[in-house]
Structure formats: structure tokens, C-alpha cells
CSV table of C-alpha atoms in Angstrom, one decimal:
chain,number,residue,atom,x,y,z
P,1,MET,CA,9.7,42.2,145.4
P,2,SER,CA,13.1,43.8,145.6
P,3,LEU,CA,13.8,47.2,144.1
P,4,SER,CA,15.8,45.6,141.3
P,5,LYS,CA,12.8,43.5,140.3
P,6,TRP,CA,10.5,46.5,140.4
P,7,ASN,CA,12.9,48.3,138.0
P,8,SER,CA,12.9,45.3,135.7
P,9,LEU,CA,9.1,45.3,135.7
P,10,PHE,CA,8.9,49.0,135.1
P,11,LEU,CA,11.3,48.9,132.2
P,12,ALA,CA,9.6,45.9,130.6
P,13,CYS,CA,6.2,47.5,130.8
P,14,SER,CA,7.5,50.8,129.4
P,15,VAL,CA,9.0,49.1,126.4
P,16,LEU,CA,5.8,47.0,125.8
P,17,LEU,CA,3.7,50.2,126.1
P,18,MET,CA,6.0,51.9,123.5
P,19,ALA,CA,5.7,48.9,121.2
P,20,ALA,CA,1.9,48.8,121.5
P,21,SER,CA,1.7,52.6,120.9
P,22,LEU,CA,3.7,52.3,117.7
P,23,MET,CA,1.1,49.7,116.4
P,24,LEU,CA,-1.9,51.8,117.6
P,25,PHE,CA,-0.6,55.0,116.0
P,26,PRO,CA,1.5,54.0,113.0
P,27,GLN,CA,0.9,57.1,111.0
P,28,HIS,CA,1.7,59.5,113.8
P,29,SER,CA,4.8,57.5,114.7
P,30,LEU,CA,6.0,57.6,111.0
P,31,ASP,CA,5.4,61.3,110.8
P,32,ALA,CA,7.4,61.9,114.0
P,33,SER,CA,10.2,59.7,112.7
P,34,LEU,CA,10.4,61.6,109.5
P,35,ARG,CA,10.5,64.9,111.4
P,36,GLY,CA,13.4,63.6,113.5
P,37,LEU,CA,15.2,62.2,110.4
P,38,SER,CA,14.7,65.5,108.6
P,39,ILE,CA,16.4,67.4,111.4
P,40,TRP,CA,19.3,65.0,111.5
P,41,TRP,CA,19.7,64.7,107.7
P,42,ASP,CA,19.4,68.4,106.8
P,43,VAL,CA,21.1,70.1,109.7
P,44,VAL,CA,22.6,68.1,112.5
P,45,PHE,CA,24.8,65.8,110.4
P,46,PRO,CA,26.4,68.5,108.1
P,47,SER,CA,26.7,71.0,110.9
P,48,LEU,CA,28.5,68.7,113.4
P,49,LEU,CA,30.5,66.6,111.0
P,50,PRO,CA,33.3,69.2,110.2
P,51,PHE,CA,33.8,69.9,113.9
P,52,PHE,CA,34.0,66.2,114.8
P,53,ILE,CA,36.5,65.4,112.1
P,54,ILE,CA,38.7,68.5,112.7
P,55,SER,CA,38.7,67.9,116.5
P,56,GLU,CA,39.9,64.3,115.9
P,57,LEU,CA,42.7,65.5,113.6
P,58,LEU,CA,43.7,68.3,116.1
P,59,ILE,CA,44.1,65.6,118.8
P,60,ALA,CA,46.0,63.3,116.4
P,61,PHE,CA,48.5,66.0,115.3
P,62,GLY,CA,49.2,67.2,118.8
P,63,VAL,CA,47.6,70.6,118.5
P,64,VAL,CA,45.5,69.9,121.7
P,65,SER,CA,48.7,69.6,123.7
P,66,PHE,CA,50.0,72.8,122.2
P,67,LEU,CA,46.8,74.7,123.2
P,68,GLY,CA,46.6,72.9,126.5
P,69,ALA,CA,50.0,74.3,127.5
P,70,TYR,CA,48.6,77.9,127.2
P,71,MET,CA,45.2,77.1,128.7
P,72,GLU,CA,46.6,75.4,131.8
P,73,PRO,CA,47.0,78.7,133.9
P,74,LEU,CA,43.3,79.4,133.2
P,75,MET,CA,41.6,76.1,133.3
P,76,ARG,CA,43.3,74.6,136.4
P,77,PRO,CA,42.6,77.4,138.9
P,78,LEU,CA,39.0,78.1,137.7
P,79,PHE,CA,37.7,74.6,136.9
P,80,ARG,CA,40.4,72.2,138.3
P,81,VAL,CA,40.9,70.5,134.9
P,82,PRO,CA,44.0,70.3,132.7
P,83,GLY,CA,44.6,73.0,130.1
P,84,THR,CA,43.4,70.5,127.3
P,85,GLY,CA,40.0,71.1,128.7
P,86,GLY,CA,40.0,74.5,127.1
P,87,PHE,CA,40.1,72.9,123.7
P,88,VAL,CA,37.0,70.7,124.7
P,89,TRP,CA,35.2,73.8,126.0
P,90,ALA,CA,35.9,75.8,122.8
P,91,MET,CA,34.9,73.0,120.5
P,92,GLY,CA,31.8,72.2,122.5
P,93,LEU,CA,30.7,75.8,122.4
P,94,ALA,CA,31.3,76.0,118.6
P,95,SER,CA,29.6,72.8,117.6
P,96,GLY,CA,27.0,72.2,120.3
P,97,TYR,CA,25.7,69.0,121.9
P,98,PRO,CA,27.1,66.4,122.4
P,99,ALA,CA,30.6,67.4,121.2
P,100,GLY,CA,31.8,68.1,124.7
P,101,ALA,CA,31.0,64.6,125.8
P,102,LYS,CA,32.7,63.0,122.8
P,103,LEU,CA,35.9,65.0,123.2
P,104,THR,CA,36.0,64.5,127.0
P,105,ALA,CA,35.6,60.7,126.4
P,106,ARG,CA,38.5,60.9,123.9
P,107,LEU,CA,40.8,62.7,126.3
P,108,TRP,CA,39.9,60.2,129.0
P,109,LYS,CA,40.7,57.2,126.8
P,110,ASP,CA,44.0,58.8,125.9
P,111,LYS,CA,44.7,59.1,129.6
P,112,ARG,CA,45.2,62.9,129.4
P,113,ILE,CA,42.7,63.4,132.2
P,114,THR,CA,41.5,61.4,135.2
P,115,THR,CA,37.9,60.2,135.7
P,116,ILE,CA,37.1,62.9,138.2
P,117,GLU,CA,38.6,65.6,135.9
P,118,ALA,CA,36.5,64.1,133.1
P,119,GLU,CA,33.3,64.4,135.1
P,120,ARG,CA,34.1,68.0,135.9
P,121,LEU,CA,35.0,68.8,132.3
P,122,VAL,CA,31.9,67.1,130.7
P,123,ALA,CA,29.7,69.0,133.1
P,124,PHE,CA,30.3,72.4,131.6
P,125,THR,CA,31.5,71.8,128.0
P,126,ASN,CA,28.2,70.7,126.6
P,127,SER,CA,26.1,73.5,125.3
P,128,SER,CA,24.1,74.7,122.3
P,129,ASN,CA,26.1,76.4,119.6
P,130,PRO,CA,25.5,80.1,118.7
P,131,LEU,CA,24.0,79.3,115.3
P,132,PHE,CA,21.3,77.3,117.0
P,133,LEU,CA,20.6,79.9,119.7
P,134,PHE,CA,20.4,82.9,117.2
P,135,GLY,CA,19.3,81.2,114.0
P,136,ALA,CA,16.8,78.5,115.2
P,137,ILE,CA,15.5,79.8,118.5
P,138,ALA,CA,15.7,83.6,118.4
P,139,ILE,CA,15.0,84.2,114.7
P,140,GLY,CA,13.3,80.9,113.7
P,141,PHE,CA,10.9,80.7,116.6
P,142,PHE,CA,10.6,84.2,118.1
P,143,HIS,CA,11.5,86.2,115.0
P,144,ASP,CA,13.6,88.5,117.1
P,145,PRO,CA,17.4,88.5,116.8
P,146,ALA,CA,17.8,90.7,119.9
P,147,LEU,CA,16.5,87.9,122.1
P,148,GLY,CA,19.5,85.7,121.0
P,149,ILE,CA,21.8,88.0,123.0
P,150,VAL,CA,19.9,87.4,126.2
P,151,LEU,CA,19.7,83.6,125.6
P,152,ALA,CA,23.4,83.4,124.7
P,153,PHE,CA,24.5,85.4,127.8
P,154,ALA,CA,22.4,83.2,130.1
P,155,HIS,CA,23.3,80.0,128.4
P,156,TYR,CA,27.1,80.4,128.3
P,157,GLY,CA,27.1,82.2,131.7
P,158,GLY,CA,25.3,79.2,133.1
P,159,ASN,CA,28.1,77.0,131.6
P,160,VAL,CA,30.8,79.0,133.5
P,161,LEU,CA,28.9,78.9,136.8
P,162,VAL,CA,28.4,75.1,136.5
P,163,GLY,CA,32.1,74.7,135.7
P,164,MET,CA,33.1,76.7,138.8
P,165,MET,CA,30.6,74.8,140.9
P,166,MET,CA,31.8,71.4,139.6
P,167,ARG,CA,35.4,72.2,140.5
P,168,PHE,CA,34.6,71.0,144.0
P,169,HIS,CA,33.4,67.7,142.7
P,170,GLY,CA,35.6,64.8,143.7
P,171,GLY,CA,37.4,66.5,146.6
P,172,ASN,CA,41.1,66.1,146.8
P,173,HIS,CA,41.5,63.2,144.4
P,174,ILE,CA,44.8,62.5,142.6
P,175,GLN,CA,45.0,64.8,139.6
P,176,THR,CA,47.0,64.7,136.4
P,177,ARG,CA,50.4,66.2,136.6
P,178,GLN,CA,50.2,70.0,136.9
P,179,LYS,CA,52.3,72.2,134.8
P,180,LYS,CA,53.9,75.4,136.0
P,181,LYS,CA,51.3,78.1,136.5
P,182,ARG,CA,52.7,80.3,133.7
P,183,PHE,CA,52.4,80.7,130.0
P,184,PRO,CA,55.1,78.5,128.3
P,185,SER,CA,57.3,79.8,125.6
P,186,LEU,CA,56.4,79.1,122.0
P,187,LYS,CA,59.4,76.7,121.8
P,188,GLU,CA,58.2,74.7,124.8
P,189,ALA,CA,54.6,74.5,123.5
P,190,PHE,CA,55.8,73.5,120.0
P,191,HIS,CA,58.0,70.8,121.6
P,192,MET,CA,54.9,69.3,123.3
P,193,LEU,CA,53.1,69.4,119.9
P,194,HIS,CA,56.0,67.6,118.2
P,195,GLU,CA,56.3,64.9,120.9
P,196,GLU,CA,52.6,64.3,120.8
P,197,ARG,CA,52.6,63.9,117.0
P,198,LEU,CA,55.5,61.4,117.1
P,199,GLN,CA,53.7,59.2,119.7
P,200,ASP,CA,50.9,58.6,117.2
P,201,THR,CA,52.5,56.4,114.5
P,202,ARG,CA,49.5,56.1,112.2
P,203,PRO,CA,50.0,57.5,108.6
P,204,ILE,CA,48.2,60.7,107.8
P,205,GLY,CA,45.8,58.8,105.5
P,206,GLN,CA,44.8,56.5,108.3
P,207,LYS,CA,44.4,59.3,110.7
P,208,LEU,CA,42.0,61.0,108.3
P,209,GLY,CA,40.1,57.8,107.7
P,210,ASP,CA,39.8,57.1,111.4
P,211,ALA,CA,38.5,60.6,112.0
P,212,VAL,CA,35.8,60.2,109.4
P,213,GLN,CA,34.8,56.8,110.6
P,214,SER,CA,34.6,57.8,114.2
P,215,SER,CA,32.7,61.0,113.4
P,216,VAL,CA,30.2,59.2,111.2
P,217,GLN,CA,29.6,56.5,113.8
P,218,THR,CA,28.9,59.1,116.5
P,219,LEU,CA,26.6,61.0,114.3
P,220,LEU,CA,24.6,57.9,113.3
P,221,MET,CA,24.1,57.2,117.0
P,222,ILE,CA,23.0,60.8,117.5
P,223,GLY,CA,20.5,60.5,114.6
P,224,GLY,CA,19.0,57.4,116.2
P,225,PHE,CA,18.4,59.2,119.5
P,226,ILE,CA,16.8,62.2,117.7
P,227,ILE,CA,14.4,59.9,115.8
P,228,LEU,CA,13.6,57.8,118.9
P,229,PHE,CA,12.8,60.8,121.2
P,230,SER,CA,10.8,62.5,118.4
P,231,VAL,CA,8.6,59.4,118.3
P,232,LEU,CA,8.6,59.1,122.1
P,233,ASN,CA,7.4,62.7,122.5
P,234,GLU,CA,4.6,62.1,120.0
P,235,VAL,CA,3.5,58.9,121.6
P,236,LEU,CA,3.4,60.5,125.1
P,237,SER,CA,1.2,63.3,123.7
P,238,LEU,CA,-1.2,60.8,122.0
P,239,LEU,CA,-1.5,58.8,125.2
P,240,HIS,CA,-2.2,62.0,127.1
P,241,ILE,CA,0.7,61.2,129.4
P,242,THR,CA,2.3,64.6,128.6
P,243,GLN,CA,-0.9,66.3,129.9
P,244,TRP,CA,-0.8,64.3,133.1
P,245,LEU,CA,2.8,65.2,133.8
P,246,ALA,CA,2.0,68.8,133.0
P,247,LEU,CA,-0.3,68.9,136.1
P,248,ILE,CA,2.8,68.5,138.3
P,249,VAL,CA,4.6,71.3,136.4
P,250,THR,CA,1.5,73.5,136.7
P,251,LEU,CA,1.9,73.6,140.5
P,252,ALA,CA,5.5,74.8,140.2
P,253,LEU,CA,4.4,77.5,137.7
P,254,MET,CA,1.7,78.7,140.1
P,255,ILE,CA,4.2,79.1,142.8
P,256,PHE,CA,6.4,81.3,140.6
P,257,GLN,CA,3.4,83.0,139.2
P,258,PHE,CA,4.0,81.9,135.6
P,259,PRO,CA,1.2,81.2,133.2
P,260,THR,CA,0.0,77.6,133.5
P,261,GLU,CA,-0.2,77.4,129.7
P,262,LEU,CA,3.6,76.8,129.7
P,263,SER,CA,3.2,73.4,131.5
P,264,VAL,CA,2.8,71.3,128.3
P,265,PRO,CA,5.6,73.0,126.4
P,266,ILE,CA,7.9,72.5,129.4
P,267,ILE,CA,7.2,68.7,129.6
P,268,SER,CA,7.8,68.5,125.8
P,269,GLY,CA,11.0,70.5,126.2
P,270,LEU,CA,12.3,68.2,129.0
P,271,PHE,CA,12.3,65.4,126.4
P,272,GLU,CA,13.4,67.4,123.3
P,273,MET,CA,14.5,71.0,123.8
P,274,THR,CA,13.9,72.1,120.2
P,275,LEU,CA,10.2,71.1,120.2
P,276,GLY,CA,9.7,72.5,123.7
P,277,SER,CA,11.3,75.8,122.7
P,278,GLN,CA,9.0,76.0,119.7
P,279,LEU,CA,5.9,75.4,121.8
P,280,VAL,CA,7.0,78.0,124.3
P,281,SER,CA,7.3,80.6,121.5
P,282,THR,CA,3.7,80.0,120.4
P,283,THR,CA,2.3,80.3,123.9
P,284,THR,CA,0.1,83.4,123.9
P,285,GLY,CA,-0.6,83.7,127.6
P,286,ALA,CA,3.0,84.4,128.6
P,287,THR,CA,5.1,87.6,128.3
P,288,LEU,CA,8.3,87.5,126.3
P,289,LYS,CA,10.4,87.6,129.4
P,290,GLU,CA,8.6,84.6,130.9
P,291,GLN,CA,9.1,82.7,127.6
P,292,ALA,CA,12.8,83.6,127.6
P,293,ILE,CA,13.2,82.3,131.1
P,294,ILE,CA,11.6,79.0,130.3
P,295,VAL,CA,13.5,78.6,127.0
P,296,SER,CA,16.8,79.3,128.8
P,297,PHE,CA,16.0,76.5,131.3
P,298,LEU,CA,15.1,74.1,128.5
P,299,LEU,CA,18.2,74.8,126.4
P,300,ALA,CA,20.5,74.5,129.4
P,301,PHE,CA,18.9,71.3,130.6
P,302,ALA,CA,19.2,70.1,127.0
P,303,GLY,CA,16.4,67.6,127.2
P,304,PHE,CA,16.6,63.8,127.7
P,305,SER,CA,17.3,63.3,124.0
P,306,ALA,CA,20.7,65.2,124.1
P,307,GLN,CA,21.4,63.8,127.5
P,308,ALA,CA,20.9,60.2,126.2
P,309,GLN,CA,23.3,61.0,123.4
P,310,ALA,CA,25.9,62.1,125.9
P,311,ALA,CA,25.2,59.1,128.2
P,312,SER,CA,25.7,56.7,125.3
P,313,ILE,CA,29.1,58.2,124.6
P,314,LEU,CA,30.1,58.2,128.3
P,315,ALA,CA,29.0,54.6,128.7
P,316,ALA,CA,32.2,53.4,127.0
P,317,THR,CA,34.2,55.0,129.8
P,318,ASP,CA,34.3,55.1,133.6
P,319,ILE,CA,32.8,58.7,133.5
P,320,ARG,CA,29.6,58.6,135.5
P,321,PHE,CA,26.3,60.0,134.2
P,322,LYS,CA,24.9,61.3,137.5
P,323,PRO,CA,27.3,64.3,137.8
P,324,PHE,CA,26.5,65.2,134.2
P,325,PHE,CA,22.8,65.1,134.9
P,326,PHE,CA,23.1,67.1,138.1
P,327,ALA,CA,25.1,69.7,136.1
P,328,ARG,CA,22.4,69.9,133.5
P,329,VAL,CA,19.8,70.6,136.1
P,330,MET,CA,21.9,73.3,137.8
P,331,GLN,CA,22.8,74.9,134.5
P,332,GLY,CA,19.1,75.1,133.7
P,333,VAL,CA,18.5,76.8,137.1
P,334,PHE,CA,21.5,79.2,136.6
P,335,ALA,CA,20.4,80.1,133.0
P,336,ALA,CA,16.8,80.8,134.1
P,337,ILE,CA,18.0,83.0,137.0
P,338,LEU,CA,20.5,84.9,134.7
P,339,THR,CA,17.7,85.5,132.2
P,340,PHE,CA,15.4,86.9,134.9
P,341,PHE,CA,18.0,89.4,136.0
P,342,VAL,CA,19.6,90.5,132.7
P,343,PHE,CA,16.5,90.5,130.4
P,344,ASP,CA,15.6,94.1,131.1
P,345,TRP,CA,19.2,95.1,130.8
P,346,LEU,CA,20.3,93.2,127.6
P,347,TYR,CA,17.1,93.0,125.6
P,348,GLN,CA,16.4,95.8,123.3
P,349,PRO,CA,13.0,95.4,121.7
P,350,ARG,CA,12.7,96.3,118.0
P,351,VAL,CA,10.4,99.2,117.5
P,352,GLN,CA,11.0,99.0,113.8
P,353,GLU,CA,13.1,96.9,111.5
P,354,THR,CA,16.6,98.5,111.6
P,355,ALA,CA,19.2,98.2,108.9
P,356,SER,CA,21.6,96.3,111.2
P,357,GLY,CA,18.8,94.0,112.6
P,358,GLY,CA,17.6,93.3,109.1
P,359,ALA,CA,21.1,92.4,107.9
P,360,SER,CA,21.6,90.1,110.9
P,361,GLN,CA,18.3,88.3,110.3
P,362,ASN,CA,18.9,88.0,106.6
P,363,PHE,CA,22.4,86.6,107.0
P,364,LEU,CA,21.3,84.0,109.5
P,365,ALA,CA,18.2,83.1,107.5
P,366,THR,CA,20.4,82.7,104.4
P,367,PHE,CA,22.8,80.6,106.3
P,368,MET,CA,20.1,78.3,107.5
P,369,ASP,CA,18.6,78.0,104.0
P,370,ALA,CA,22.0,77.0,102.8
P,371,PHE,CA,22.1,74.2,105.4
P,372,TYR,CA,18.8,72.9,104.2
P,373,THR,CA,19.9,73.1,100.6
P,374,TRP,CA,23.4,71.6,100.8
P,375,GLY,CA,23.1,69.7,104.1
P,376,PRO,CA,21.5,66.5,102.6
P,377,ILE,CA,24.2,66.4,99.9
P,378,VAL,CA,27.0,66.7,102.5
P,379,THR,CA,25.3,63.9,104.6
P,380,LEU,CA,25.0,61.6,101.6
P,381,VAL,CA,28.5,62.1,100.3
P,382,THR,CA,30.0,61.6,103.7
P,383,LEU,CA,28.1,58.4,104.3
P,384,LEU,CA,29.3,57.1,101.0
P,385,ILE,CA,32.9,58.0,101.8
P,386,SER,CA,32.6,56.3,105.2
P,387,ILE,CA,31.2,53.1,103.5
P,388,VAL,CA,34.2,53.1,101.0
P,389,ILE,CA,36.7,53.5,103.9
P,390,TRP,CA,35.0,50.7,105.8
P,391,HIS,CA,34.9,48.4,102.8
P,392,GLN,CA,38.6,49.0,101.9
P,393,ARG,CA,39.7,48.3,105.5
P,394,LEU,CA,37.6,45.1,105.6
P,395,ILE,CA,39.3,43.9,102.4
P,396,THR,CA,42.8,44.8,103.8
P,397,ASN,CA,42.2,42.9,107.1
P,398,ARG,CA,41.2,39.7,105.3
């Protein structure tokens, strides 16, 4: 048979195996679905929604063009992307996966960047947000705020290295029009903002409604992927496929003289980074430095779950997924290497609970508790608003 037919056979068998597993392990599948739904409902939706809505409005009101004019002298020489890429980078860092992919796709659809520039941009603008690194990973899993500094340095340092590496992607293709390599005056930047706003003729109410609708649709898609991969990870574990795949990882760990107990957490983390990071934190046979190196790799790689979210967004454009996947692998490698070299320098172990450390931990813990308390309410209210907007537009278009 041809390679295409073998691919069809493999995909069909995989889906059949998944369907059979759901029937064989209904309770485990339901529990895994509820865990994924809880993460999305309580934390992911309310934390990402404000960033998605605000970013849509910033683009609609021309603020992105204003910021892009000032970022051009930095982004073009370093990463070979337009200055508007600086806005995507900042929003991706603040809100986490997959905001960078969503905003890159938006700029591409608006013809602000070319396809090659979009592939460069999306490669380094997807990252975990600081709250997740410090609150969920460092404090939630390792109970050590000081570790968050190491993870953040390696994670965002890896982003920069990937961006500088991907500047060579695409060779000498035709780029978007380059502006003068100097900072524009305030008058020039404001003129660009004004012209951009006038080009979008939608009323303010419609812009706000479109921003809410677009953000909710994207977050519903993200929620579906989180639940799907939560179930997939559970099924692979029940079928002992995770353990078989871990044998391959064990060989690599032996080469680098890492504890082989980390093999199963790594496989789980390749599918879903949060679960993998949690399993790594509970591994007793590894030192904290070894755990930090593995977690840095998993967070930078982002897991197939977050990658599938980005791939779904990019599928509506001409932006290819392969460069994005290659960038995730390289960022994982860069982050792991950076962690290895800076761990002894940046990490300050807590001999005792200091006043500052306790305050930092209490603040983040309180912040996360607030998310779990008010997050479901924000999610429910926003979904209701989205339904109302959709219903009104349906009646208007009739």
C-alpha cells in the first residue's frame, strides 16, 4: 500500500481504539473529562478571556499600529518581523498559550504580516504566563517560590533564543514594507493610530460584540482540546501505552544520567504539560535541579494539547504548523540547557520561611483561590452574554 493508505489505516485504527477504550473505561474517562473541564471552567476561561477581548479591541482601535511604530526598530533587526509583532509577543507572554497563535493569525488575516513573518512570529510568541509558572508550578507543585525565578528565566530566555534562531527561517523572501529604523515622533505614531481606526468602519458596539464572540469561540475550542487530551492521557495510561513509550525515554535518560523514574512523567508531559509537571514534582528519585530541567523542557515544549490548540487556530490560515512544532522542540532544548547552567546561580533555597517569601506565596495562593472562587461565575456570565449577542445578531440578519 502507499504511504497515504497506511496513514489512513493508522488514523482509523487509532480512533477506533480510542472509542473502544471509552467504552471499556467509562468511569475513568468521565473522571478525566471532569478534571479537564474543571481546569478550563475555573481557571483557563476567566484568565484568558480578558486578554483576548482587550487584544481584539486594541487591534480594532489602531493601538497595535501605534505600538508597532515604536517596536519596529527592535523587532525587525532581532527577529525579522514587523513592529506589530512586539504587541503579539507582550500579549502572548502575559496571557499564555495559545494567545500568540491567535493574535498572529489575526495580524496575518489583516495582511499586516506575510506568511513567513507569521511563521517566525508564532514560533516565539507562545509561552506560559508568569502566574502559571510561579503560582501553579513553583508554588502549587513544588511549594517553592524561588524555583519560579529559575523556570521563568529559562522559559522566556528560550523564547528569545528561538526568535533569534527563527529569524533565518524563510531566507530572503519578500517582506512587509519596512519603516525607517528610528523611533517615530508621537505625532507620526498617533497619525498611524488614527488612520487605522478610520479604516475599521464598524460601530463601537459591534467591535465589542465581535471581540466577545471571537474570544468565546476560541476559548470553547481550547476547552475542547483540554478535555480531549485529558481523556487521551488517561486512556494511554490505562492501556499501558504510556509505560511502553516510557521505555524509549528511559534510554535517553540513562545517557544523560537522569533518574529513570522520570520517564513516565515525561511521556505524560509531552501530551499535557500541567499533568507532566505535577508528576515530575512528586518524583522522589530525582534532585530538584533534575526536576527543574525536565519541567523547563515540558513547559517550553507545551505538550501536544497546547500545540493542537495552536494548530487549530493556524489551520484557518496559510501559516504552516511544522515550523511552529520545530520551534517548540528547540525552545524545550534551550530552556533545559539554560536551567542546567543558571540553576545554581539563580536558585536560592529556602532555609526557613522568610517574611518576603511568605508574603509572595500568600499573595499568589490568594490570587489562585480567587480564580477558583470567581472564575466559574465569570465563565458562566460571559457565555450568557455571548449567547445573547449571537441571538440578537441572528434576529437582525433575518
